[in-house]
Amino acid sequence: MATSRKIKEYILQNFLFTSDTSAIQDDDSLLDRGLIDSTGILELVTYVEETFDFKVADSDLVPENFDSVNNIAKFVASRQKA
Amino acid sequence: MNQSIAFLLQESLQRATIRGPLKEAVVVEGAPYSYRQLWEDASHMAAALNRRGLQRGDRVAIYMDNTWPCVVSIYAALLAGGVFLIINPQTKADKLAYILGDSGARFLMTDAHLAHSFKSVVSNLPDLAAVICSGAEMDCVHVESFNTVLQEPINIANSESITPLDLAALIYTSGSTGNPKGVMQTHQSMLFAANSLVRYLRLDDADRILCVLPLGFDYGLYQLIMAIELGATLVLERSFTFPAQIFARIQEQRVSVFPGVPTIYAMLLSIHARSPLQLPSVTRVTNTAAALPDDFVPRLRNIFPNALIYRMYGLTECKRVSYLEPELADQLPGSVGKAIPGTEVYLRSAEGQPVQRGETGILYVRGPHVMLGYWGQPELTAYMLKPGQLPGERVLCTQDYFRMDEEGYLYFVGRNDDIIKSRGEKVSPIEVENAMYKIPGIREVAVVGVDDETLGQAVRAFVVLDGTVALTEKQVRTQCLARLENYMVPRDIIFCVELPKTTTGKVSKKLLMEQFPT
């Protein structure tokens, strides 16, 4: 799925600074892996807003939407449908 | 036990359990746990630790997120007669090994999702008597499951011999010398500090205290210590990463105390600017770790309309130094107030002489909250603890510069070392430089802090390559991430041909900053 590949690539490049796709699994918790924190999440939100062209509300900032590549992809898909 | 006064940290838990066994002690990400549950789980785990050989004064390292097993482990270590130390779960293998070795930890309490860091480390530590791991079952011979161990019966209790002068915790903190140091705090010093904070924050057993800060950070840890000492409730969250989740929790849990650092407040204000945010249940807002910009206080009142806002200053070596009465926040911009209750502060010149009011001096702190010293580091201890007026007494020389006005209110002037404060966390430039020197291809590196609106300071590294390996900015950061906590990884990597030196051949960070102004 193109969306999740894009998101994964972004996370690899910007939080792990690598292009090794085995460095993270699509359902890995970004919190558990220590990859995002309170400032990292804002970068991630900016990326999602710019790449997929919709506005993320502050109330969307919950783990169900942002804690893994799969969750983000699902969230993006639900927004694109809407 | 006399139910009115606790001499030991575990006695606060015992007292609160007797008074209100069913009361919520901790709510972990929405899940409530009663005082009785905390007492029982901690007692089971304590007995298990004693059975595995824990003796009075043994160190129990807790390498966990802000979770229920983490809270249980803290009180289990104490009940067993041990000393706890909490290691930030962002810590990578090298530093974890260092802290475990430095503290001589005999027990490691951890979580399966951190296996990638601790697995390689524990096999090289012969002193470890047990590794107890929460979360997913681990297929590893030396690692026991937290939940299984918790089922063991209570038949030993070792903490009876413990006195208030015994160590309760080692609190590791970064320093200008590179490796983190373990600040030794006793039961007495921690209970004293907790009660001093309780007094000036005007807290009682009805309070519901939020903790989004890591328990490995003393500011986070004391939210727990205070809550248990009061018989109040701690609303524990893993982090501030998902603000919407925190706001919902504050409302649903009727949180009354909100402890934060400037980075968190900067985020709250920016969220509020996009869509108005109000948290009316909060009656106390506290800030420490870095200075709160002056205009934040009036702006935060829009978010917390019913809260007293406290500006504070402290260092791990004595937990907290000073606070400003919230009613004076607008009158005394920039001030961090006066000494916390039961303690005193004064300024001295570099030569140790008293300084005139209004003049800059080095801040000294006197009180029962001052640390016993750094674990295993007599020289570093002697640098911070100086003889006081009374025989045998030691006072803390903070090595920070302050000014005191006519009425005795303190104003921070500057640090005596080059510690960077980013997101409220202490970043030691030497620690970052040492980690970066291990990266093949780097010949020279100098790390500085540069001002940043959200972070307070951002970490910037100037790097000279040796030409053997071609490194990109990203590759350098990947390598840093493998060795350092996220907040220590330089935000900016600037490649240089050479670093400016002083006449004695040392890298001059002053010249660097002049050559590369932001």
XYZ file of C-alpha atoms in Angstrom:
600
model
C 0.000 0.000 0.000
C 1.536 3.269 -1.159
C 0.449 5.335 1.841
C 2.026 3.125 4.454
C 5.211 2.798 2.390
C 5.488 6.583 2.241
C 4.870 6.974 5.944
C 7.352 4.274 6.797
C 9.962 5.892 4.608
C 9.413 9.217 6.333
C 9.757 7.660 9.775
C 12.880 5.758 8.765
C 14.479 8.866 7.289
C 13.547 11.293 10.007
C 13.411 9.320 13.226
C 15.818 6.477 12.553
C 17.963 8.287 9.976
C 18.213 5.182 7.836
C 16.754 3.643 4.694
C 16.927 0.100 6.038
C 13.270 -0.945 5.872
C 13.779 -3.776 8.346
C 14.595 -1.238 11.066
C 10.926 -0.970 11.933
C 7.819 -3.127 11.488
C 4.536 -1.638 10.337
C 2.781 -2.438 13.597
C 5.640 -1.509 15.946
C 4.574 1.012 18.572
C 6.564 4.181 17.913
C 6.334 4.999 21.635
C 7.593 1.560 22.704
C 10.448 1.883 20.282
C 11.281 5.277 21.757
C 11.075 6.820 18.297
C 8.661 9.655 18.926
C 8.180 12.035 21.777
C 6.264 15.247 22.273
C 8.287 17.201 19.720
C 8.609 14.291 17.284
C 4.840 13.913 17.081
C 4.514 17.495 15.867
C 6.976 16.836 13.042
C 4.994 13.758 12.134
C 1.737 15.714 12.095
C 3.231 18.415 9.861
C 4.434 15.722 7.487
C 1.020 14.036 7.331
C -0.752 17.362 6.787
C 1.578 18.418 3.988
C 1.849 15.076 2.238
C -1.776 13.997 2.344
C -3.256 17.457 2.212
C -5.668 17.572 5.132
C -5.695 19.237 8.509
C -5.021 17.155 11.632
C -7.074 18.395 14.582
C -5.445 18.422 18.005
C -8.093 15.954 19.109
C -6.706 13.499 16.542
C -3.425 13.304 18.426
C -4.030 9.944 20.088
C -2.074 6.676 19.833
C -4.872 5.020 17.826
C -4.033 7.437 15.002
C -0.305 7.946 15.352
C 1.464 5.185 17.289
C 2.473 2.937 14.380
C 2.929 2.999 10.617
C -0.295 0.978 10.274
C -2.262 3.297 12.561
C -1.127 6.376 10.673
C -1.942 4.758 7.317
C -5.409 3.814 8.584
C -5.965 7.315 9.906
C -4.862 8.885 6.611
C -7.114 6.523 4.649
C -10.124 7.387 6.823
C -9.503 11.085 6.262
C -9.037 10.760 2.549
C -12.351 8.952 2.266
C -14.161 11.616 4.270
C 3.710 2.135 63.626
C 2.692 5.655 64.607
C 0.279 6.505 61.869
C 0.960 10.215 61.780
C 4.617 10.341 60.759
C 6.440 8.278 58.163
C 10.191 7.905 58.665
C 10.674 5.773 55.574
C 9.219 6.140 52.081
C 7.513 2.749 52.368
C 5.887 3.877 55.619
C 4.030 6.585 53.689
C 2.591 3.817 51.548
C 1.746 1.698 54.578
C 0.018 4.628 56.312
C -2.003 5.562 53.228
C -3.002 1.914 52.797
C -4.254 1.695 56.390
C -6.184 4.951 56.049
C -7.789 4.266 52.707
C -7.108 0.786 51.333
C -9.579 1.171 48.498
C -8.597 4.667 47.534
C -6.929 5.050 44.144
C -3.180 5.313 44.625
C -2.222 5.444 40.969
C -4.225 5.639 37.757
C -1.970 4.332 34.979
C -3.148 5.448 31.534
C -6.729 5.325 32.799
C -6.489 2.053 34.764
C -6.997 2.560 38.526
C -4.961 0.761 41.196
C -5.837 1.033 44.887
C -3.487 1.580 47.800
C -4.120 -1.976 48.920
C -3.136 -3.290 45.488
C 0.066 -1.270 45.521
C 0.896 -2.429 49.044
C 0.186 -6.072 48.200
C 1.980 -6.186 44.859
C 4.988 -4.337 46.276
C 5.078 -6.684 49.291
C 4.986 -9.784 47.085
C 7.710 -8.428 44.858
C 9.791 -7.353 47.883
C 9.626 -10.856 49.330
C 10.645 -12.268 45.964
C 13.633 -9.890 45.812
C 14.713 -10.889 49.332
C 14.341 -14.538 48.380
C 16.666 -13.903 45.442
C 19.262 -12.559 47.823
C 18.529 -8.850 48.132
C 20.197 -7.502 51.242
C 19.966 -4.154 52.966
C 21.356 -1.420 50.731
C 21.481 -3.484 47.521
C 20.657 -1.488 44.409
C 17.616 -2.326 42.329
C 17.747 -0.792 38.853
C 14.361 -0.066 37.300
C 14.609 0.354 33.539
C 10.964 0.834 32.637
C 8.449 3.263 31.229
C 5.912 4.979 33.483
C 3.907 1.802 34.135
C 2.258 -0.042 37.021
C 5.167 -2.538 37.267
C 7.504 0.469 37.545
C 5.567 1.902 40.512
C 5.390 -1.539 42.151
C 9.142 -2.042 41.639
C 9.986 1.244 43.369
C 8.123 0.336 46.556
C 9.176 -3.322 46.334
C 12.822 -2.292 46.314
C 12.232 -0.118 49.390
C 10.184 -2.710 51.259
C 12.891 -5.271 50.637
C 15.428 -2.933 52.231
C 17.042 -1.969 48.949
C 17.883 1.237 47.113
C 16.131 1.973 43.838
C 17.426 3.726 40.770
C 15.277 4.460 37.761
C 16.826 4.473 34.308
C 15.052 6.404 31.566
C 13.673 3.853 29.055
C 15.180 5.905 26.215
C 18.633 4.967 27.493
C 20.648 2.917 24.993
C 22.726 -0.205 25.689
C 26.107 1.474 26.338
C 24.824 3.910 28.904
C 22.566 1.295 30.480
C 25.633 -0.899 30.961
C 27.492 2.055 32.449
C 24.754 2.872 34.973
C 24.229 -0.767 35.952
C 27.962 -1.152 36.458
C 28.449 2.174 38.227
C 25.614 1.534 40.688
C 26.599 -2.094 41.191
C 22.951 -2.993 40.700
C 22.117 -6.533 41.839
C 18.615 -6.536 40.375
C 17.201 -5.271 37.123
C 13.481 -4.661 36.755
C 12.641 -4.026 33.127
C 10.131 -4.535 30.329
C 10.178 -6.868 27.332
C 9.896 -4.052 24.805
C 13.292 -2.796 25.973
C 14.954 -6.175 25.314
C 16.866 -4.791 22.328
C 18.846 -2.638 24.769
C 19.161 -4.792 27.889
C 19.638 -8.260 26.361
C 23.218 -7.699 25.281
C 24.042 -5.899 28.513
C 22.824 -8.274 31.226
C 24.973 -11.222 30.186
C 28.092 -9.160 30.917
C 27.103 -8.235 34.451
C 28.102 -11.023 36.860
C 26.803 -9.058 39.881
C 23.199 -9.238 38.698
C 21.246 -11.695 40.861
C 18.024 -11.467 38.860
C 16.414 -9.804 35.878
C 12.652 -9.439 36.217
C 10.787 -8.373 33.158
C 7.223 -7.120 32.660
C 5.283 -7.213 29.402
C 5.484 -10.011 26.834
C 6.965 -13.337 27.925
C 10.634 -13.511 27.061
C 12.353 -16.553 25.738
C 15.538 -16.019 27.683
C 16.987 -18.210 30.447
C 18.118 -15.462 32.798
C 14.979 -13.383 32.597
C 11.986 -13.979 34.875
C 8.458 -12.799 34.227
C 7.251 -9.968 36.471
C 3.737 -11.392 36.729
C 4.952 -14.870 37.613
C 7.285 -13.554 40.296
C 4.414 -11.461 41.686
C 2.534 -14.709 42.479
C 5.160 -15.806 44.981
C 4.074 -15.769 48.641
C 4.995 -13.070 51.148
C 7.070 -14.696 53.849
C 10.050 -12.456 54.334
C 10.205 -8.761 55.150
C 13.622 -7.271 55.429
C 13.117 -3.559 55.690
C 12.708 -3.477 59.498
C 16.364 -2.689 60.016
C 16.282 0.294 57.646
C 16.630 3.755 59.205
C 15.798 7.183 57.769
C 19.518 7.733 57.193
C 19.761 4.769 54.837
C 19.844 5.385 51.119
C 16.481 5.178 49.425
C 17.446 6.076 45.858
C 20.248 6.866 43.487
C 19.030 9.438 41.035
C 21.226 9.533 37.966
C 21.803 12.921 36.438
C 23.980 14.155 33.610
C 26.906 16.298 34.532
C 29.556 18.382 32.869
C 32.038 15.564 33.441
C 30.513 13.262 30.833
C 29.234 10.154 32.581
C 26.012 10.434 34.575
C 26.370 10.457 38.346
C 24.168 8.786 40.942
C 22.845 11.351 43.416
C 22.503 9.616 46.794
C 19.276 10.467 48.598
C 18.173 8.986 51.900
C 14.669 8.218 53.125
C 14.976 11.269 55.356
C 16.077 13.669 52.638
C 13.404 12.506 50.206
C 10.573 12.609 52.718
C 11.699 16.016 53.890
C 11.805 17.364 50.323
C 8.410 15.845 49.487
C 6.825 17.445 52.555
C 8.409 20.807 51.847
C 6.935 20.740 48.324
C 3.563 19.600 49.661
C 3.533 22.559 52.019
C 4.233 25.334 49.535
C 2.153 23.759 46.759
C -0.692 23.594 49.322
C -1.516 19.974 48.485
C -3.663 17.534 50.420
C -5.023 14.003 50.132
C -7.832 15.101 47.810
C -5.365 16.147 45.112
C -5.026 14.245 41.884
C -1.528 14.791 40.603
C -0.667 14.310 36.935
C 2.681 12.836 35.936
C 3.623 12.864 32.246
C 7.316 13.264 33.059
C 9.511 10.172 33.220
C 9.783 8.688 36.724
C 13.522 8.503 36.066
C 13.583 12.287 36.207
C 13.392 13.489 39.831
C 10.645 15.969 38.923
C 8.503 13.030 37.781
C 9.519 10.743 40.650
C 8.545 13.262 43.328
C 5.011 13.479 41.967
C 4.704 9.824 42.981
C 6.501 10.283 46.325
C 4.269 13.264 47.175
C 1.062 11.506 46.145
C 1.855 8.470 48.305
C 3.056 10.578 51.236
C -0.252 12.488 51.108
C -2.439 9.458 50.478
C -3.536 11.300 47.321
C -3.814 9.960 43.752
C -1.204 9.989 40.999
C -2.525 10.108 37.436
C 0.378 8.519 35.597
C 0.855 8.792 31.848
C 3.668 7.428 29.788
C 4.597 10.747 28.193
C 3.203 13.959 26.756
C 3.518 12.608 23.213
C -0.220 12.489 22.566
C -1.579 15.746 23.999
C -5.237 15.021 23.131
C -5.061 11.872 25.227
C -3.622 13.844 28.146
C -6.314 16.531 27.934
C -9.035 13.885 27.952
C -7.403 12.203 30.937
C -7.148 15.481 32.850
C -10.868 16.000 32.411
C -11.948 12.433 33.064
C -9.657 12.069 36.106
C -10.314 15.604 37.419
C -6.580 16.257 37.657
C -5.795 19.088 40.084
C -2.008 19.372 39.804
C -0.196 19.805 36.482
C 3.617 19.587 36.644
C 5.363 20.530 33.413
C 8.480 21.922 31.803
C 8.682 24.917 29.417
C 8.596 22.703 26.298
C 5.261 21.243 27.408
C 3.893 24.716 28.173
C 5.055 26.001 24.775
C 3.114 23.149 23.157
C 0.010 23.845 25.261
C 0.096 27.498 24.227
C 0.488 26.668 20.541
C -2.376 24.154 20.710
C -4.489 26.759 22.525
C -3.749 29.305 19.794
C -5.160 26.913 17.157
C -8.226 25.807 19.081
C -9.067 27.111 22.558
C -8.206 24.745 25.375
C -9.456 24.976 28.960
C -8.535 22.726 31.854
C -10.590 24.089 34.751
C -10.055 21.169 37.172
C -6.381 22.086 37.520
C -5.673 24.244 40.575
C -1.854 24.068 40.634
C 0.530 24.378 37.667
C 4.240 23.964 38.330
C 7.309 24.633 36.224
C 10.928 23.721 36.740
C 13.885 22.223 34.812
C 14.282 25.415 32.769
C 13.081 28.988 33.137
C 9.499 29.734 32.137
C 9.429 32.697 29.720
C 7.827 35.697 31.467
C 4.843 36.020 29.141
C 3.876 32.352 29.648
C 2.272 32.922 33.058
C -0.535 35.275 31.920
C -1.096 33.194 28.778
C -1.285 29.930 30.717
C -4.053 31.413 32.871
C -6.326 31.223 29.814
C -5.815 27.459 29.729
C -5.803 26.984 33.509
C -8.306 29.598 34.735
C -8.441 28.186 38.284
C -4.768 27.457 38.832
C -1.986 28.927 40.895
C 1.113 28.998 38.698
C 4.472 28.211 40.327
C 7.882 29.120 38.945
C 10.544 27.010 40.602
C 14.225 26.206 40.444
C 16.057 23.107 41.508
C 18.739 20.580 40.860
C 18.739 16.861 41.499
C 21.440 17.293 44.158
C 18.818 18.724 46.540
C 15.645 18.057 44.565
C 14.306 21.627 44.705
C 15.910 24.905 45.761
C 13.312 27.636 45.474
C 9.807 28.565 44.394
C 7.968 31.810 43.828
C 4.660 32.287 45.626
C 2.143 32.148 42.756
C 0.479 35.384 43.899
C 3.754 37.195 43.098
C 4.226 35.764 39.602
C 3.227 38.978 37.820
C 4.991 41.319 40.252
C 8.366 39.600 40.057
C 8.940 38.527 36.456
C 12.011 36.358 36.047
C 12.311 35.503 39.727
C 12.348 31.927 41.005
C 11.442 33.137 44.479
C 12.846 32.055 47.803
C 14.123 28.882 49.470
C 11.560 26.088 49.854
C 10.123 25.664 53.382
C 12.585 24.340 55.969
C 15.689 25.286 53.980
C 17.839 28.330 53.338
C 19.909 29.736 50.480
C 22.663 32.301 50.294
C 25.112 33.698 47.767
C 28.894 33.639 47.980
C 31.628 35.016 45.768
C 34.017 32.663 43.968
C 36.323 33.148 46.950
C 33.576 32.079 49.357
C 32.843 35.575 50.696
C 29.322 36.952 51.247
C 28.086 39.190 48.395
C 26.049 42.399 48.624
C 22.339 42.288 47.894
C 21.759 42.862 44.193
C 25.144 41.477 43.202
C 25.803 38.191 41.461
C 27.150 35.251 43.441
C 27.224 31.465 43.552
C 24.121 29.949 45.126
C 24.512 27.763 48.222
C 21.728 25.609 49.631
C 21.380 24.405 53.223
C 18.778 21.958 54.400
C 17.844 18.324 55.046
C 17.089 17.894 51.326
C 20.744 18.120 50.276
C 22.171 14.879 48.848
C 24.673 12.694 50.657
C 26.959 12.928 47.622
C 27.501 11.206 44.294
C 27.679 7.421 44.451
C 31.322 6.342 44.305
C 32.578 9.820 43.312
C 34.288 11.521 46.265
C 36.040 14.195 44.141
C 32.884 15.263 42.352
C 31.065 15.221 45.674
C 33.674 17.515 47.230
C 33.163 19.956 44.348
C 29.457 20.279 45.157
C 29.278 19.742 48.937
C 31.181 22.187 51.139
C 31.631 22.386 54.909
C 28.833 24.390 56.547
C 28.782 26.476 59.748
C 28.024 23.664 62.161
C 30.412 20.790 62.890
C 30.087 18.016 60.329
C 27.511 19.903 58.329
C 27.690 20.042 54.555
C 25.978 22.557 52.311
C 25.363 22.319 48.584
C 27.276 24.676 46.331
C 25.072 24.687 43.221
C 27.824 26.196 41.045
C 25.061 28.290 39.453
C 25.143 32.082 39.464
C 22.240 34.011 40.984
C 21.328 37.520 42.059
C 19.203 38.264 45.135
C 17.111 41.432 45.396
C 16.602 43.567 48.533
C 13.780 41.325 49.723
C 15.699 38.111 49.140
C 14.058 36.985 45.872
C 16.332 34.973 43.612
C 17.083 35.614 39.946
C 18.978 33.049 37.883
C 22.008 34.571 36.129
C 23.820 31.637 34.545
C 25.437 28.270 34.904
C 29.029 27.665 35.759
C 29.230 24.691 33.413
C 28.285 24.129 29.782
C 25.283 21.842 30.401
C 22.608 22.242 27.714
C 18.955 22.262 28.782
C 16.841 20.845 25.965
C 13.150 19.995 26.485
C 13.837 20.392 30.197
C 16.384 17.570 30.096
C 20.013 18.053 30.977
C 22.338 17.313 28.080
C 26.022 17.028 28.823
C 28.049 18.229 25.810
C 30.943 15.968 26.825
C 28.669 12.939 26.956
C 27.419 13.683 23.434
C 30.954 14.383 22.202
C 32.246 11.127 23.726
C 29.491 9.173 21.981
C 30.234 10.931 18.682
C 33.957 10.247 18.901
C 33.076 6.548 18.709
C 31.603 7.060 15.235
C 34.136 5.904 12.623
C 35.067 8.797 10.358
C 34.784 11.580 12.927
C 38.051 13.249 13.831
C 36.829 16.058 15.989
C 33.564 17.214 17.422
C 32.290 20.050 19.581
C 28.762 20.215 20.953
C 26.978 23.384 22.020
C 23.447 24.512 22.864
C 21.673 27.097 20.719
C 18.478 28.945 21.640
C 15.231 27.419 20.424
C 11.718 28.637 21.083
C 10.138 25.253 21.835
C 13.088 23.258 23.124
C 14.653 26.000 25.225
C 17.982 25.006 23.745
C 18.704 22.732 20.795
C 21.797 20.565 20.573
C 24.234 21.494 17.792
C 27.335 19.502 16.860
C 30.278 20.825 14.860
C 31.977 17.891 13.193
C 35.341 17.498 11.490
C 35.678 14.308 9.433
C 38.937 12.414 9.117
C 38.310 11.569 5.480
C 38.300 7.784 5.910
C 34.523 7.456 5.791
C 32.158 9.736 3.914
C 29.422 10.632 6.373
C 26.230 12.535 5.726
C 24.385 14.530 8.331
C 21.773 11.761 8.492
C 24.330 9.023 8.950
C 25.884 10.911 11.827
C 22.491 11.274 13.474
C 21.672 7.553 12.977
C 24.894 6.652 14.716
C 24.130 9.105 17.508
C 20.660 7.632 17.947
C 22.170 4.189 18.459
C 24.180 5.524 21.393
C 22.259 8.410 22.926
C 18.797 9.188 24.262
C 16.680 10.953 21.625
C 16.837 14.315 23.351
C 20.644 14.216 23.289
C 20.908 13.554 19.551
C 22.085 16.801 17.907
C 19.359 18.565 15.962
C 22.009 20.294 13.843
C 25.137 18.706 12.446
C 27.529 21.235 10.952
C 30.557 19.925 9.086
C 33.682 22.045 9.406
C 37.214 21.820 8.043
C 38.601 22.493 11.485
C 37.501 23.659 14.924
C 38.871 26.937 16.292
C 41.281 26.429 19.190
C 42.421 28.485 22.143
C 46.126 29.228 22.635
C 46.354 26.110 24.804
C 45.027 23.976 21.969
C 41.551 23.382 23.409
C 38.503 23.726 21.204
C 37.036 27.188 21.767
C 33.261 26.953 21.819
C 33.102 30.709 22.162
C 34.975 31.206 18.870
C 32.832 28.494 17.256
C 29.642 30.303 18.177
C 31.107 33.542 16.793
C 32.147 31.867 13.537
C 28.793 30.167 13.057
C 26.135 32.530 14.373
C 22.611 31.165 13.905
